[in-house]
Amino acid sequence: MSAREQRQVASDTGLSKQRVVVEAFRLADREGVDGLSMRRLAGALGAGAMSLYHYVASKEELLDAMIDVVFEEIELPSEETGWQPAMRRRAVSARQVLARHPWAIGLMESRTSPGPANLRHREAVTACLRRAGFSVVMATHANWLLDSYVYGFALQEASLPFDTADELADLAEDVYLPQLPPDEFPYLNESAAALVAAGYDPAEEFIFGLDLVLAALEPLRTSA
Amino acid sequence: MSAREQRQVASDTGLSKQRVVVEAFRLADREGVDGLSMRRLAGALGAGAMSLYHYVASKEELLDAMIDVVFEEIELPSEETGWQPAMRRRAVSARQVLARHPWAIGLMESRTSPGPANLRHREAVTACLRRAGFSVVMATHANWLLDSYVYGFALQEASLPFDTADELADLAEDVYLPQLPPDEFPYLNESAAALVAAGYDPAEEFIFGLDLVLAALEPLRTSA
DNA sequence: TGACAGATCGTACAGCGTACGAGAATAGTA
DNA sequence: TACTATTCTCGTACGCTGTACGATCTGTCA
């Protein structure tokens, strides 16, 4: 057993690619992606900055690996239910995961080579659609539509500067409404008022659009 | 007339917030957002790096302003057609603009305070939906769904590492397929083959999903 | 024991955003 | 025209970044 393999097993002491990536993931959760530097990461691992480069070729590769950990966290579509419940569950899971790790969605634009968990995920989704009777072409369309919705929703949610309904109400009153003269922005005022009155739950909002999309996809299936 | 106002007019000589932001926009188009540094931007403007800070409080503010320029480029929904053609046109325009400036979508996650063009855009979209008979709540749902689709599509498109069908074919053969063993990823192989055979046009793909979404929203209108 | 490979990391470099404050240019007033 | 006040420009410097390079240290095997 080489020293390296030993290190991979003994997770408490010694480094490994796994430990580096997972700690980077945690650090990004804690401090945001801007707070993730090689030196700080090394510090959190009790190592010197340059030691990390034995496990990771560059920071870019580290970010790629972090994104793949995100995909590992997303539920794969079940094979035991209909395609709609299966896609619904995996989409809900994806949104939850992306909401829990808001740094991830911002990283995706710049990552171009999908990792293994990403590939496994795509394969499972495509399999689910194809088995449900979508043609190759229609499965591609469905994939784009569903993923666009999930990622776009996550992107918008990540850029909301509040986390709770209370914060929303405060922000609306103190920041938004003052810069929205009612005569120039009548409809935004109307919306803002309704939003503050009713509160706002991103999970519910997400489900609403998701169910519309799923229903719209149903007729694209070839077999009934 | 103050010196500053004069500078804002005389665009050839002298700086102004406009000139700084527009040049930053161009630089990002040319070199990507990673190539945009205050020093390089100053160089492109023939000025010292610190001079920029007279027109822009920080790089963050500069990025905010750049995003707002992006929104200025997006067509507002027309008031003279039905809501569907209007929303269709503005969504198509938004995708085009975001595809032309791929750095923009990556910036959106971190921008939390919308600029004036952004606000104008949202107001116009909401107005269009409300006038078409969507209730306040339904207009909010429609807004989320449409914007999620547009942004998510743009995000996925920006992370595609190819621009033309030829590049796609080359990449598929040289990079993707080799890492997709057919027994482990049968469906992805199937999709990849179909994609290479048929070519791939993001504009068409976008329209397909967009029309599904628009049709799905139609029944949410209160008045016929 | 000696040799070799794997792992660690100190140092250094170029580049980043920007705080500070000095100096130049311009505008307003007498 | 002369003096002052304001606006604008930017050189220097600080603390941070990713990482190239090479020295060192650790552990394995002959």
XYZ file of C-alpha atoms (C1' of nucleotides) in Angstrom:
508
model
C 0.000 0.000 0.000
C 1.520 3.275 -1.052
C 1.650 6.272 1.223
C -0.911 7.947 -0.939
C -3.435 5.134 -0.710
C -2.934 5.067 3.005
C -3.679 8.744 3.185
C -6.856 8.291 1.181
C -8.093 5.884 3.811
C -6.923 7.639 6.938
C -9.186 10.622 6.584
C -8.404 12.238 9.891
C -4.759 12.730 9.273
C -3.169 13.462 5.953
C -4.591 14.936 2.809
C -6.363 13.441 -0.165
C -8.172 14.856 -3.150
C -11.438 13.958 -1.457
C -10.586 15.825 1.705
C -9.386 18.854 -0.224
C -12.530 19.043 -2.334
C -14.920 18.433 0.536
C -13.241 21.053 2.715
C -13.379 23.520 -0.195
C -17.075 22.758 -0.504
C -17.604 23.449 3.203
C -15.561 26.615 3.042
C -17.626 27.888 0.106
C -20.809 27.137 2.043
C -19.469 29.047 5.017
C -17.826 32.014 3.372
C -19.012 32.106 -0.192
C -16.919 31.433 -3.232
C -15.047 34.716 -2.821
C -13.796 33.574 0.539
C -12.352 30.403 -0.934
C -8.651 30.901 -1.550
C -6.001 28.243 -1.756
C -4.297 29.653 1.314
C -7.455 29.739 3.411
C -8.393 26.272 2.252
C -4.954 24.995 3.153
C -5.278 26.681 6.519
C -8.584 24.933 7.168
C -6.872 21.651 6.376
C -3.865 22.416 8.531
C -1.535 22.305 5.561
C 0.612 24.624 3.504
C -0.958 26.237 0.481
C 1.261 24.512 -2.042
C 0.520 21.082 -0.624
C -2.927 21.244 -2.184
C -1.393 21.155 -5.627
C -0.447 17.554 -5.103
C -4.081 16.601 -5.196
C -5.490 19.210 -7.531
C -3.857 20.519 -10.683
C -5.237 24.034 -10.343
C -7.978 25.977 -8.665
C -10.075 25.514 -11.801
C -9.897 21.761 -11.394
C -10.866 22.163 -7.761
C -13.944 24.161 -8.733
C -14.873 21.509 -11.292
C -14.624 18.853 -8.619
C -16.745 20.927 -6.225
C -19.490 21.212 -8.814
C -19.452 17.469 -9.217
C -19.968 17.068 -5.488
C -23.031 19.264 -5.886
C -24.376 16.869 -8.492
C -23.737 13.953 -6.186
C -26.115 15.563 -3.728
C -28.988 15.764 -6.217
C -31.447 12.870 -6.179
C -31.477 10.738 -9.292
C -34.877 10.192 -10.910
C -36.582 7.144 -9.500
C -37.180 4.231 -11.839
C -40.229 3.031 -9.983
C -42.715 5.779 -10.605
C -44.063 7.513 -13.675
C -41.822 9.953 -15.489
C -43.612 12.973 -14.044
C -43.193 12.153 -10.362
C -39.628 11.058 -11.074
C -38.690 14.293 -12.841
C -40.583 16.301 -10.291
C -38.664 14.814 -7.409
C -35.290 15.232 -9.032
C -36.048 18.839 -10.017
C -37.193 19.680 -6.502
C -34.060 18.043 -5.152
C -31.897 19.996 -7.583
C -33.419 23.281 -6.526
C -33.004 22.442 -2.869
C -29.372 21.565 -3.347
C -28.661 24.701 -5.377
C -30.456 26.831 -2.801
C -28.384 25.242 -0.048
C -25.150 25.969 -1.909
C -25.803 29.252 -3.680
C -22.189 29.577 -4.808
C -22.677 26.590 -7.095
C -24.968 28.158 -9.651
C -22.577 31.039 -10.199
C -19.784 28.594 -10.923
C -21.664 26.637 -13.551
C -21.359 29.179 -16.320
C -17.606 28.847 -16.335
C -17.350 25.037 -15.936
C -17.311 23.380 -19.332
C -16.306 19.787 -18.679
C -18.893 17.776 -16.749
C -17.679 15.479 -13.987
C -18.711 11.863 -13.454
C -21.629 12.601 -11.116
C -22.923 15.140 -13.626
C -22.731 12.570 -16.406
C -24.435 9.916 -14.297
C -27.177 12.397 -13.540
C -27.731 13.287 -17.181
C -27.736 9.657 -18.191
C -30.359 8.812 -15.584
C -32.577 11.731 -16.577
C -32.357 10.925 -20.257
C -33.030 7.255 -19.543
C -36.129 8.169 -17.582
C -37.479 10.292 -20.408
C -36.680 7.806 -23.148
C -38.276 4.947 -21.263
C -41.363 7.080 -20.737
C -41.830 7.262 -24.486
C -40.042 10.457 -25.459
C -38.178 10.196 -28.755
C -34.493 11.076 -28.799
C -35.273 14.522 -30.110
C -38.135 15.158 -27.721
C -36.063 13.920 -24.793
C -33.432 16.489 -25.736
C -36.052 19.228 -25.812
C -37.446 18.114 -22.471
C -33.980 18.045 -20.979
C -33.201 21.579 -22.085
C -36.514 22.896 -20.881
C -36.362 21.235 -17.488
C -32.740 22.098 -16.826
C -33.204 25.657 -18.012
C -36.056 26.070 -15.594
C -34.174 24.565 -12.673
C -30.954 26.491 -13.260
C -32.696 29.730 -14.097
C -34.833 29.505 -11.000
C -31.802 28.749 -8.871
C -29.967 31.679 -10.423
C -32.765 34.092 -9.623
C -33.212 32.667 -6.157
C -29.489 32.988 -5.445
C -29.562 36.644 -6.386
C -32.405 37.463 -4.017
C -30.869 39.481 -1.208
C -33.175 38.104 1.468
C -33.782 34.722 3.029
C -36.964 35.100 5.011
C -40.322 36.784 4.557
C -39.433 39.275 7.283
C -36.256 40.309 5.560
C -38.224 40.698 2.352
C -40.718 42.993 4.026
C -37.956 45.093 5.556
C -36.060 45.368 2.312
C -39.167 46.230 0.351
C -40.025 49.036 2.700
C -36.529 50.416 3.191
C -34.885 49.837 -0.172
C -37.135 48.811 -3.020
C -40.266 50.903 -2.716
C -38.367 54.180 -2.163
C -36.709 53.777 -5.558
C -39.949 52.826 -7.295
C -42.033 55.982 -7.844
C -45.605 54.714 -8.182
C -46.346 56.745 -11.273
C -43.329 55.381 -13.112
C -43.584 51.815 -11.842
C -47.243 51.188 -11.061
C -47.144 47.469 -11.750
C -43.969 46.804 -9.792
C -45.508 48.638 -6.865
C -48.593 46.509 -7.141
C -46.496 43.340 -7.229
C -44.306 44.413 -4.364
C -47.303 45.165 -2.205
C -48.871 41.799 -2.977
C -45.586 40.042 -2.289
C -45.108 41.673 1.078
C -48.714 40.981 2.029
C -48.710 37.329 1.022
C -45.137 36.468 1.909
C -42.990 34.516 -0.431
C -41.880 30.903 -0.462
C -39.401 30.019 -3.209
C -40.124 26.303 -2.852
C -43.801 26.881 -3.646
C -43.011 29.257 -6.465
C -40.717 26.660 -7.934
C -43.312 23.898 -7.800
C -45.880 26.051 -9.556
C -43.764 26.585 -12.648
C -42.391 23.068 -12.537
C -45.843 21.495 -12.692
C -46.770 23.731 -15.620
C -43.656 22.611 -17.455
C -44.207 18.942 -16.726
C -47.797 19.144 -17.937
C -46.669 20.907 -21.087
C -44.189 18.126 -21.797
C -46.679 15.286 -21.398
C -48.121 15.553 -24.949
C -44.631 15.234 -26.443
C -44.454 11.573 -25.522
C -44.861 9.257 -28.449
C -46.338 6.251 -26.682
C -49.301 6.678 -24.396
C -21.723 73.864 -16.887
C -19.381 71.985 -14.625
C -16.248 70.281 -15.834
C -17.872 67.003 -15.171
C -20.938 67.701 -17.271
C -18.702 68.897 -20.057
C -16.795 65.649 -19.943
C -19.997 63.674 -20.128
C -20.767 65.391 -23.407
C -17.313 65.449 -24.976
C -17.030 61.709 -25.313
C -13.822 61.596 -27.305
C -11.620 63.230 -24.768
C -11.924 62.869 -21.045
C -13.593 60.251 -18.952
C -17.133 59.832 -17.782
C -19.040 57.082 -16.035
C -20.620 56.231 -19.384
C -17.294 55.851 -21.118
C -15.850 53.776 -18.299
C -18.811 51.399 -18.235
C -19.056 51.058 -22.003
C -15.359 50.361 -22.363
C -15.577 47.772 -19.570
C -18.457 46.177 -21.454
C -16.373 46.013 -24.638
C -13.375 44.664 -22.790
C -15.499 41.915 -21.256
C -16.831 41.035 -24.704
C -13.302 40.840 -26.034
C -11.476 39.130 -23.221
C -14.086 37.701 -20.922
C -14.825 38.863 -17.441
C -11.565 37.410 -16.120
C -9.642 39.698 -18.443
C -11.365 42.749 -17.052
C -9.199 44.400 -14.438
C -9.231 47.989 -13.354
C -5.689 48.462 -14.621
C -6.416 46.982 -18.021
C -9.615 48.964 -18.308
C -7.765 52.144 -17.430
C -5.160 51.270 -20.032
C -7.835 50.864 -22.698
C -9.113 54.306 -21.764
C -5.661 55.873 -21.730
C -5.917 56.716 -18.065
C -4.411 55.733 -14.763
C -6.059 52.953 -12.836
C -7.102 55.106 -9.924
C -8.769 57.673 -12.145
C -11.610 55.244 -12.717
C -12.612 55.543 -9.096
C -13.848 59.032 -9.706
C -16.636 57.649 -11.827
C -17.251 54.334 -10.148
C -17.179 53.650 -6.440
C -15.824 50.128 -6.765
C -15.460 47.309 -9.228
C -18.696 45.870 -7.896
C -20.542 49.022 -8.868
C -18.927 48.848 -12.280
C -20.188 45.299 -12.748
C -23.673 46.377 -11.669
C -23.611 49.137 -14.264
C -22.417 46.730 -16.946
C -25.339 44.421 -16.244
C -27.686 47.338 -16.613
C -26.218 48.066 -20.039
C -27.060 44.479 -20.928
C -30.674 45.099 -19.955
C -30.713 48.229 -22.074
C -29.932 46.035 -25.057
C -32.920 43.744 -24.503
C -36.083 44.627 -26.406
C -39.010 45.703 -24.278
C -42.281 43.860 -24.863
C -44.346 45.563 -27.518
C -47.648 47.077 -26.474
C -49.222 46.604 -29.853
C -49.492 42.865 -30.154
C -50.949 40.130 -28.008
C -49.140 39.141 -24.873
C -47.739 35.986 -26.435
C -45.966 37.588 -29.402
C -44.782 40.374 -27.115
C -43.292 38.029 -24.541
C -41.926 35.811 -27.266
C -40.054 38.661 -28.891
C -38.608 39.977 -25.675
C -37.532 36.487 -24.581
C -35.854 35.841 -27.911
C -34.149 39.204 -27.667
C -32.994 38.453 -24.132
C -31.464 35.154 -25.175
C -29.715 36.760 -28.123
C -28.245 39.475 -25.957
C -27.097 37.022 -23.305
C -25.585 34.781 -25.962
C -23.742 37.757 -27.419
C -22.335 38.704 -24.021
C -21.792 35.378 -22.290
C -20.000 36.981 -19.366
C -23.257 38.648 -18.329
C -25.135 35.593 -17.132
C -22.288 34.581 -14.854
C -22.380 37.998 -13.236
C -26.099 37.958 -12.477
C -25.907 35.594 -9.540
C -23.811 38.031 -7.581
C -25.646 41.257 -8.502
C -28.388 41.952 -5.994
C -29.499 45.503 -6.687
C -31.215 45.976 -10.050
C -30.304 49.026 -12.138
C -32.757 51.416 -13.814
C -32.854 49.571 -17.150
C -33.529 46.352 -15.299
C -36.391 47.967 -13.397
C -37.839 49.483 -16.549
C -37.690 46.079 -18.157
C -39.467 44.347 -15.289
C -42.116 47.017 -15.155
C -42.810 46.664 -18.879
C -43.021 42.878 -18.686
C -45.318 42.948 -15.687
C -47.465 45.608 -17.341
C -47.803 43.464 -20.452
C -48.917 40.452 -18.437
C -51.329 42.374 -16.226
C -52.968 44.072 -19.202
C -53.342 40.677 -20.857
C -55.523 39.557 -17.996
C -53.117 37.874 -15.601
C -53.876 38.530 -11.947
C -51.130 39.947 -9.778
C -50.323 36.512 -8.439
C -50.439 34.820 -11.824
C -48.292 37.550 -13.372
C -45.702 36.856 -10.690
C -45.783 33.157 -11.494
C -45.474 33.870 -15.207
C -42.581 36.216 -14.595
C -40.672 33.654 -12.599
C -41.304 30.914 -15.101
C -40.344 32.969 -18.137
C -37.270 34.520 -16.583
C -36.137 31.198 -15.160
C -36.353 29.673 -18.602
C -34.495 32.524 -20.289
C -31.722 32.748 -17.709
C -31.359 29.004 -17.341
C -31.154 28.542 -21.065
C -28.578 31.292 -21.351
C -26.594 29.747 -18.515
C -26.484 26.369 -20.211
C -25.719 27.901 -23.564
C -22.864 29.938 -22.104
C -21.303 26.809 -20.665
C -21.316 24.972 -23.978
C -17.698 24.804 -25.077
C -18.483 25.086 -28.774
C -19.970 27.712 -31.032
C -20.647 25.934 -34.303
C -22.009 22.568 -35.402
C -18.555 21.614 -36.692
C -16.922 22.319 -33.368
C -19.620 20.270 -31.712
C -18.940 17.319 -34.001
C -15.204 17.543 -33.381
C -15.614 17.810 -29.633
C -18.084 14.942 -29.520
C -15.723 12.658 -31.380
C -12.520 13.706 -29.647
C -13.627 14.483 -26.130
C -17.132 13.439 -25.163
C -17.702 10.041 -26.683
C -14.337 8.648 -25.509
C -15.363 9.289 -21.896
C -18.834 7.807 -22.382
C -18.597 4.008 -22.443
C -21.711 2.873 -24.323
C -22.656 0.232 -21.783
C -22.546 2.699 -18.925
C -24.090 5.643 -20.791
C -26.292 4.167 -23.514
C -28.754 7.044 -23.618
C -26.151 9.786 -23.646
C -24.449 8.000 -26.536
C -27.743 7.848 -28.360
C -28.333 11.560 -27.773
C -24.821 12.539 -28.748
C -25.078 10.615 -31.996
C -28.394 12.219 -32.843
C -27.035 15.627 -31.966
C -23.996 15.276 -34.175
C -26.086 13.935 -37.025
C -28.744 16.627 -36.884
C -26.560 19.536 -35.867
C -27.626 21.882 -33.172
C -29.031 25.378 -33.243
C -29.489 26.986 -29.838
C -31.899 29.576 -31.228
C -34.243 26.844 -32.428
C -33.911 24.879 -29.219
C -34.775 28.002 -27.283
C -37.890 28.701 -29.319
C -39.168 25.179 -28.836
C -39.200 25.387 -25.058
C -40.350 28.980 -25.086
C -43.458 28.197 -27.096
C -44.303 25.340 -24.769
C -44.020 27.666 -21.801
C -46.091 30.399 -23.402
C -48.833 27.933 -24.289
C -48.795 26.573 -20.764
C -49.264 30.092 -19.377
C -52.232 30.969 -21.575
C -54.854 29.251 -19.383
C -53.702 31.225 -16.354
C -55.227 34.424 -17.704
C -58.396 35.442 -15.964
C -60.097 37.270 -18.804
C -60.433 35.647 -22.204
C 22.125 1.259 4.473
C 21.405 3.637 0.232
C 18.445 4.965 -3.351
C 14.417 6.402 -4.986
C 9.523 8.049 -5.178
C 5.857 10.405 -2.943
C 4.451 14.183 -0.280
C 5.039 18.777 1.960
C 5.659 23.512 1.666
C 8.816 28.139 1.988
C 9.853 31.529 -1.087
C 8.981 34.471 -4.801
C 6.565 36.691 -8.717
C 3.169 38.893 -11.276
C -1.147 40.528 -10.942
C -5.385 42.037 -8.372
C -8.706 45.789 -5.897
C -8.225 49.931 -3.798
C -6.788 53.434 0.428
C -4.298 57.476 0.698
C -2.797 61.751 -0.478
C -0.203 64.796 -3.569
C -0.559 67.500 -7.608
C -2.870 69.497 -11.775
C -6.743 71.534 -13.863
C -10.759 74.129 -13.819
C -14.672 77.229 -11.963
C -16.367 80.817 -9.251
C -15.699 85.162 -6.970
C -13.432 89.701 -6.024
C -6.533 89.472 -13.116
C -5.733 87.080 -8.758
C -7.160 84.077 -5.188
C -9.781 80.256 -3.531
C -12.464 76.127 -3.809
C -13.674 72.274 -6.166
C -13.066 68.687 -9.310
C -10.243 65.505 -11.396
C -5.973 62.634 -12.193
C -2.962 59.205 -10.717
C 1.794 57.430 -8.346
C 2.666 54.752 -4.603
C 1.790 51.222 -1.471
C -0.675 47.366 1.089
C -2.562 43.111 1.532
C -4.407 39.762 -1.066
C -4.536 36.219 -5.070
C -2.946 31.745 -7.988
C 0.914 29.187 -8.660
C 6.121 28.077 -10.633
C 10.176 26.426 -8.698
C 12.996 23.864 -5.952
C 14.389 22.371 -1.271
C 13.197 19.199 2.135
C 11.186 15.639 4.529
C 8.858 10.839 4.808
C 8.304 6.175 3.785
C 9.347 1.915 0.788
C 12.075 -1.346 -1.092
C 16.603 -3.518 -2.543
